[in-house]
Amino acid sequence: MSESGSWRAGKSSSTARGYGYEWQQLRAAHLAVRPHCVYCLRALGMAGWLPADVVLECAARGIVEPIGTICDHIIPHRGDRRLLLDPANIQTLCKPHHDSAKQREERGDGRR
């Protein structure tokens, strides 16, 4: 479930944590326009590239396209609906980067 003292405490479902219809719509729209993991793009030297250019460059390099499936909050929302639903506060991450690099950043240990 959730950690004691956390804004998540007592909220077992994603809907109870604020991830309802509005979030699902925002997430789908974001991933449709920005399908690539921003950390992977940075590592590949393609940060800020348009998705079509990323696809072509990955094909030219013979590498797998860095698709992300997670819409991550740049500034953790901690229950603040304004931050939760702010399109400018969302970035696309792949699961490995979300579960490792991003978590270290949020803990503040500075490693990537």
mmCIF file with all atom_site columns, C-alpha atoms in Angstrom:
data_model
loop_
_atom_site.group_PDB
_atom_site.id
_atom_site.type_symbol
_atom_site.label_atom_id
_atom_site.label_alt_id
_atom_site.label_comp_id
_atom_site.label_asym_id
_atom_site.label_entity_id
_atom_site.label_seq_id
_atom_site.pdbx_PDB_ins_code
_atom_site.Cartn_x
_atom_site.Cartn_y
_atom_site.Cartn_z
_atom_site.occupancy
_atom_site.B_iso_or_equiv
_atom_site.pdbx_formal_charge
_atom_site.auth_seq_id
_atom_site.auth_comp_id
_atom_site.auth_asym_id
_atom_site.auth_atom_id
_atom_site.pdbx_PDB_model_num
ATOM 1   C CA . MET A 1 1   ? 0.000   0.000  0.000   1.00 0.00 ? 1   MET A CA 1
ATOM 2   C CA . SER A 1 2   ? 1.449   3.428  0.868   1.00 0.00 ? 2   SER A CA 1
ATOM 3   C CA . GLU A 1 3   ? 4.008   4.742  3.301   1.00 0.00 ? 3   GLU A CA 1
ATOM 4   C CA . SER A 1 4   ? 2.859   6.115  6.642   1.00 0.00 ? 4   SER A CA 1
ATOM 5   C CA . GLY A 1 5   ? 2.820   9.917  6.683   1.00 0.00 ? 5   GLY A CA 1
ATOM 6   C CA . SER A 1 6   ? 2.785   10.119 2.893   1.00 0.00 ? 6   SER A CA 1
ATOM 7   C CA . TRP A 1 7   ? 0.190   12.039 0.893   1.00 0.00 ? 7   TRP A CA 1
ATOM 8   C CA . ARG A 1 8   ? -0.664  8.567  -0.489  1.00 0.00 ? 8   ARG A CA 1
ATOM 9   C CA . ALA A 1 9   ? -1.549  7.140  2.945   1.00 0.00 ? 9   ALA A CA 1
ATOM 10  C CA . GLY A 1 10  ? -4.950  5.460  2.909   1.00 0.00 ? 10  GLY A CA 1
ATOM 11  C CA . LYS A 1 11  ? -5.380  5.842  -0.856  1.00 0.00 ? 11  LYS A CA 1
ATOM 12  C CA . SER A 1 12  ? -5.206  2.357  -2.292  1.00 0.00 ? 12  SER A CA 1
ATOM 13  C CA . SER A 1 13  ? -6.442  2.947  -5.842  1.00 0.00 ? 13  SER A CA 1
ATOM 14  C CA . SER A 1 14  ? -4.898  5.067  -8.573  1.00 0.00 ? 14  SER A CA 1
ATOM 15  C CA . THR A 1 15  ? -8.208  6.935  -8.870  1.00 0.00 ? 15  THR A CA 1
ATOM 16  C CA . ALA A 1 16  ? -8.116  7.752  -5.149  1.00 0.00 ? 16  ALA A CA 1
ATOM 17  C CA . ARG A 1 17  ? -4.593  9.154  -5.682  1.00 0.00 ? 17  ARG A CA 1
ATOM 18  C CA . GLY A 1 18  ? -5.894  11.503 -8.417  1.00 0.00 ? 18  GLY A CA 1
ATOM 19  C CA . TYR A 1 19  ? -5.167  9.411  -11.503 1.00 0.00 ? 19  TYR A CA 1
ATOM 20  C CA . GLY A 1 20  ? -8.733  9.386  -12.825 1.00 0.00 ? 20  GLY A CA 1
ATOM 21  C CA . TYR A 1 21  ? -10.266 10.266 -16.179 1.00 0.00 ? 21  TYR A CA 1
ATOM 22  C CA . GLU A 1 22  ? -8.569  13.680 -16.541 1.00 0.00 ? 22  GLU A CA 1
ATOM 23  C CA . TRP A 1 23  ? -5.141  12.146 -15.902 1.00 0.00 ? 23  TRP A CA 1
ATOM 24  C CA . GLN A 1 24  ? -5.757  9.263  -18.300 1.00 0.00 ? 24  GLN A CA 1
ATOM 25  C CA . GLN A 1 25  ? -6.735  11.719 -21.042 1.00 0.00 ? 25  GLN A CA 1
ATOM 26  C CA . LEU A 1 26  ? -3.682  13.911 -20.378 1.00 0.00 ? 26  LEU A CA 1
ATOM 27  C CA . ARG A 1 27  ? -1.391  10.860 -20.314 1.00 0.00 ? 27  ARG A CA 1
ATOM 28  C CA . ALA A 1 28  ? -2.731  9.499  -23.607 1.00 0.00 ? 28  ALA A CA 1
ATOM 29  C CA . ALA A 1 29  ? -2.404  12.887 -25.321 1.00 0.00 ? 29  ALA A CA 1
ATOM 30  C CA . HIS A 1 30  ? 1.140   13.360 -24.006 1.00 0.00 ? 30  HIS A CA 1
ATOM 31  C CA . LEU A 1 31  ? 2.381   9.921  -25.098 1.00 0.00 ? 31  LEU A CA 1
ATOM 32  C CA . ALA A 1 32  ? 0.824   10.382 -28.544 1.00 0.00 ? 32  ALA A CA 1
ATOM 33  C CA . VAL A 1 33  ? 2.928   13.515 -29.096 1.00 0.00 ? 33  VAL A CA 1
ATOM 34  C CA . ARG A 1 34  ? 6.038   12.614 -27.041 1.00 0.00 ? 34  ARG A CA 1
ATOM 35  C CA . PRO A 1 35  ? 6.520   8.836  -27.212 1.00 0.00 ? 35  PRO A CA 1
ATOM 36  C CA . HIS A 1 36  ? 10.266  8.721  -26.456 1.00 0.00 ? 36  HIS A CA 1
ATOM 37  C CA . CYS A 1 37  ? 12.045  8.504  -23.090 1.00 0.00 ? 37  CYS A CA 1
ATOM 38  C CA . VAL A 1 38  ? 13.725  11.857 -22.447 1.00 0.00 ? 38  VAL A CA 1
ATOM 39  C CA . TYR A 1 39  ? 16.613  10.228 -20.535 1.00 0.00 ? 39  TYR A CA 1
ATOM 40  C CA . CYS A 1 40  ? 17.296  7.803  -23.397 1.00 0.00 ? 40  CYS A CA 1
ATOM 41  C CA . LEU A 1 41  ? 17.178  10.663 -25.912 1.00 0.00 ? 41  LEU A CA 1
ATOM 42  C CA . ARG A 1 42  ? 19.648  12.654 -23.821 1.00 0.00 ? 42  ARG A CA 1
ATOM 43  C CA . ALA A 1 43  ? 22.026  9.664  -23.662 1.00 0.00 ? 43  ALA A CA 1
ATOM 44  C CA . LEU A 1 44  ? 21.764  9.190  -27.443 1.00 0.00 ? 44  LEU A CA 1
ATOM 45  C CA . GLY A 1 45  ? 22.410  12.873 -28.182 1.00 0.00 ? 45  GLY A CA 1
ATOM 46  C CA . MET A 1 46  ? 18.867  13.388 -29.472 1.00 0.00 ? 46  MET A CA 1
ATOM 47  C CA . ALA A 1 47  ? 17.355  15.529 -26.696 1.00 0.00 ? 47  ALA A CA 1
ATOM 48  C CA . GLY A 1 48  ? 14.681  17.849 -28.062 1.00 0.00 ? 48  GLY A CA 1
ATOM 49  C CA . TRP A 1 49  ? 14.372  16.050 -31.396 1.00 0.00 ? 49  TRP A CA 1
ATOM 50  C CA . LEU A 1 50  ? 10.997  15.587 -33.057 1.00 0.00 ? 50  LEU A CA 1
ATOM 51  C CA . PRO A 1 51  ? 9.640   12.021 -32.867 1.00 0.00 ? 51  PRO A CA 1
ATOM 52  C CA . ALA A 1 52  ? 9.866   11.495 -36.642 1.00 0.00 ? 52  ALA A CA 1
ATOM 53  C CA . ASP A 1 53  ? 13.543  12.498 -36.605 1.00 0.00 ? 53  ASP A CA 1
ATOM 54  C CA . VAL A 1 54  ? 14.219  10.118 -33.691 1.00 0.00 ? 54  VAL A CA 1
ATOM 55  C CA . VAL A 1 55  ? 12.630  7.243  -35.636 1.00 0.00 ? 55  VAL A CA 1
ATOM 56  C CA . LEU A 1 56  ? 14.753  7.963  -38.712 1.00 0.00 ? 56  LEU A CA 1
ATOM 57  C CA . GLU A 1 57  ? 17.987  8.380  -36.733 1.00 0.00 ? 57  GLU A CA 1
ATOM 58  C CA . CYS A 1 58  ? 17.412  5.172  -34.767 1.00 0.00 ? 58  CYS A CA 1
ATOM 59  C CA . ALA A 1 59  ? 16.822  3.312  -38.035 1.00 0.00 ? 59  ALA A CA 1
ATOM 60  C CA . ALA A 1 60  ? 19.979  4.833  -39.522 1.00 0.00 ? 60  ALA A CA 1
ATOM 61  C CA . ARG A 1 61  ? 21.999  3.792  -36.445 1.00 0.00 ? 61  ARG A CA 1
ATOM 62  C CA . GLY A 1 62  ? 20.387  0.359  -36.343 1.00 0.00 ? 62  GLY A CA 1
ATOM 63  C CA . ILE A 1 63  ? 19.206  0.811  -32.763 1.00 0.00 ? 63  ILE A CA 1
ATOM 64  C CA . VAL A 1 64  ? 15.881  0.256  -31.038 1.00 0.00 ? 64  VAL A CA 1
ATOM 65  C CA . GLU A 1 65  ? 13.646  3.300  -30.773 1.00 0.00 ? 65  GLU A CA 1
ATOM 66  C CA . PRO A 1 66  ? 13.609  4.472  -27.102 1.00 0.00 ? 66  PRO A CA 1
ATOM 67  C CA . ILE A 1 67  ? 9.861   4.284  -26.470 1.00 0.00 ? 67  ILE A CA 1
ATOM 68  C CA . GLY A 1 68  ? 8.672   5.429  -23.070 1.00 0.00 ? 68  GLY A CA 1
ATOM 69  C CA . THR A 1 69  ? 5.470   4.225  -21.437 1.00 0.00 ? 69  THR A CA 1
ATOM 70  C CA . ILE A 1 70  ? 5.452   6.308  -18.271 1.00 0.00 ? 70  ILE A CA 1
ATOM 71  C CA . CYS A 1 71  ? 4.316   9.910  -17.924 1.00 0.00 ? 71  CYS A CA 1
ATOM 72  C CA . ASP A 1 72  ? 6.470   11.174 -15.088 1.00 0.00 ? 72  ASP A CA 1
ATOM 73  C CA . HIS A 1 73  ? 5.938   14.368 -13.125 1.00 0.00 ? 73  HIS A CA 1
ATOM 74  C CA . ILE A 1 74  ? 9.041   16.558 -13.395 1.00 0.00 ? 74  ILE A CA 1
ATOM 75  C CA . ILE A 1 75  ? 8.120   18.219 -10.097 1.00 0.00 ? 75  ILE A CA 1
ATOM 76  C CA . PRO A 1 76  ? 6.505   15.561 -7.869  1.00 0.00 ? 76  PRO A CA 1
ATOM 77  C CA . HIS A 1 77  ? 2.868   16.535 -7.347  1.00 0.00 ? 77  HIS A CA 1
ATOM 78  C CA . ARG A 1 78  ? 2.456   15.003 -3.861  1.00 0.00 ? 78  ARG A CA 1
ATOM 79  C CA . GLY A 1 79  ? -1.330  15.266 -4.225  1.00 0.00 ? 79  GLY A CA 1
ATOM 80  C CA . ASP A 1 80  ? -1.392  18.812 -5.675  1.00 0.00 ? 80  ASP A CA 1
ATOM 81  C CA . ARG A 1 81  ? -3.907  18.586 -8.564  1.00 0.00 ? 81  ARG A CA 1
ATOM 82  C CA . ARG A 1 82  ? -2.429  21.654 -10.247 1.00 0.00 ? 82  ARG A CA 1
ATOM 83  C CA . LEU A 1 83  ? 0.942   19.899 -10.582 1.00 0.00 ? 83  LEU A CA 1
ATOM 84  C CA . LEU A 1 84  ? -0.691  16.530 -11.289 1.00 0.00 ? 84  LEU A CA 1
ATOM 85  C CA . LEU A 1 85  ? -2.587  17.836 -14.337 1.00 0.00 ? 85  LEU A CA 1
ATOM 86  C CA . ASP A 1 86  ? -0.084  20.416 -15.632 1.00 0.00 ? 86  ASP A CA 1
ATOM 87  C CA . PRO A 1 87  ? 0.991   19.315 -19.149 1.00 0.00 ? 87  PRO A CA 1
ATOM 88  C CA . ALA A 1 88  ? 4.249   21.267 -18.755 1.00 0.00 ? 88  ALA A CA 1
ATOM 89  C CA . ASN A 1 89  ? 5.096   19.175 -15.672 1.00 0.00 ? 89  ASN A CA 1
ATOM 90  C CA . ILE A 1 90  ? 5.103   15.844 -17.527 1.00 0.00 ? 90  ILE A CA 1
ATOM 91  C CA . GLN A 1 91  ? 7.927   14.013 -19.269 1.00 0.00 ? 91  GLN A CA 1
ATOM 92  C CA . THR A 1 92  ? 8.020   10.621 -20.948 1.00 0.00 ? 92  THR A CA 1
ATOM 93  C CA . LEU A 1 93  ? 10.248  7.967  -19.377 1.00 0.00 ? 93  LEU A CA 1
ATOM 94  C CA . CYS A 1 94  ? 10.902  4.302  -20.037 1.00 0.00 ? 94  CYS A CA 1
ATOM 95  C CA . LYS A 1 95  ? 10.315  2.022  -17.051 1.00 0.00 ? 95  LYS A CA 1
ATOM 96  C CA . PRO A 1 96  ? 14.029  1.375  -16.368 1.00 0.00 ? 96  PRO A CA 1
ATOM 97  C CA . HIS A 1 97  ? 14.786  5.110  -16.183 1.00 0.00 ? 97  HIS A CA 1
ATOM 98  C CA . HIS A 1 98  ? 11.662  5.850  -14.143 1.00 0.00 ? 98  HIS A CA 1
ATOM 99  C CA . ASP A 1 99  ? 12.482  3.109  -11.661 1.00 0.00 ? 99  ASP A CA 1
ATOM 100 C CA . SER A 1 100 ? 16.172  3.984  -11.293 1.00 0.00 ? 100 SER A CA 1
ATOM 101 C CA . ALA A 1 101 ? 17.526  7.378  -12.369 1.00 0.00 ? 101 ALA A CA 1
ATOM 102 C CA . LYS A 1 102 ? 14.368  9.348  -11.616 1.00 0.00 ? 102 LYS A CA 1
ATOM 103 C CA . GLN A 1 103 ? 13.955  7.744  -8.188  1.00 0.00 ? 103 GLN A CA 1
ATOM 104 C CA . ARG A 1 104 ? 17.565  8.591  -7.266  1.00 0.00 ? 104 ARG A CA 1
ATOM 105 C CA . GLU A 1 105 ? 16.968  12.208 -8.352  1.00 0.00 ? 105 GLU A CA 1
ATOM 106 C CA . GLU A 1 106 ? 13.864  12.455 -6.186  1.00 0.00 ? 106 GLU A CA 1
ATOM 107 C CA . ARG A 1 107 ? 15.751  11.014 -3.193  1.00 0.00 ? 107 ARG A CA 1
ATOM 108 C CA . GLY A 1 108 ? 18.422  13.641 -3.781  1.00 0.00 ? 108 GLY A CA 1
ATOM 109 C CA . ASP A 1 109 ? 21.484  11.442 -4.072  1.00 0.00 ? 109 ASP A CA 1
ATOM 110 C CA . GLY A 1 110 ? 22.353  13.101 -7.388  1.00 0.00 ? 110 GLY A CA 1
ATOM 111 C CA . ARG A 1 111 ? 23.429  9.994  -9.280  1.00 0.00 ? 111 ARG A CA 1
ATOM 112 C CA . ARG A 1 112 ? 21.991  9.079  -12.687 1.00 0.00 ? 112 ARG A CA 1
#
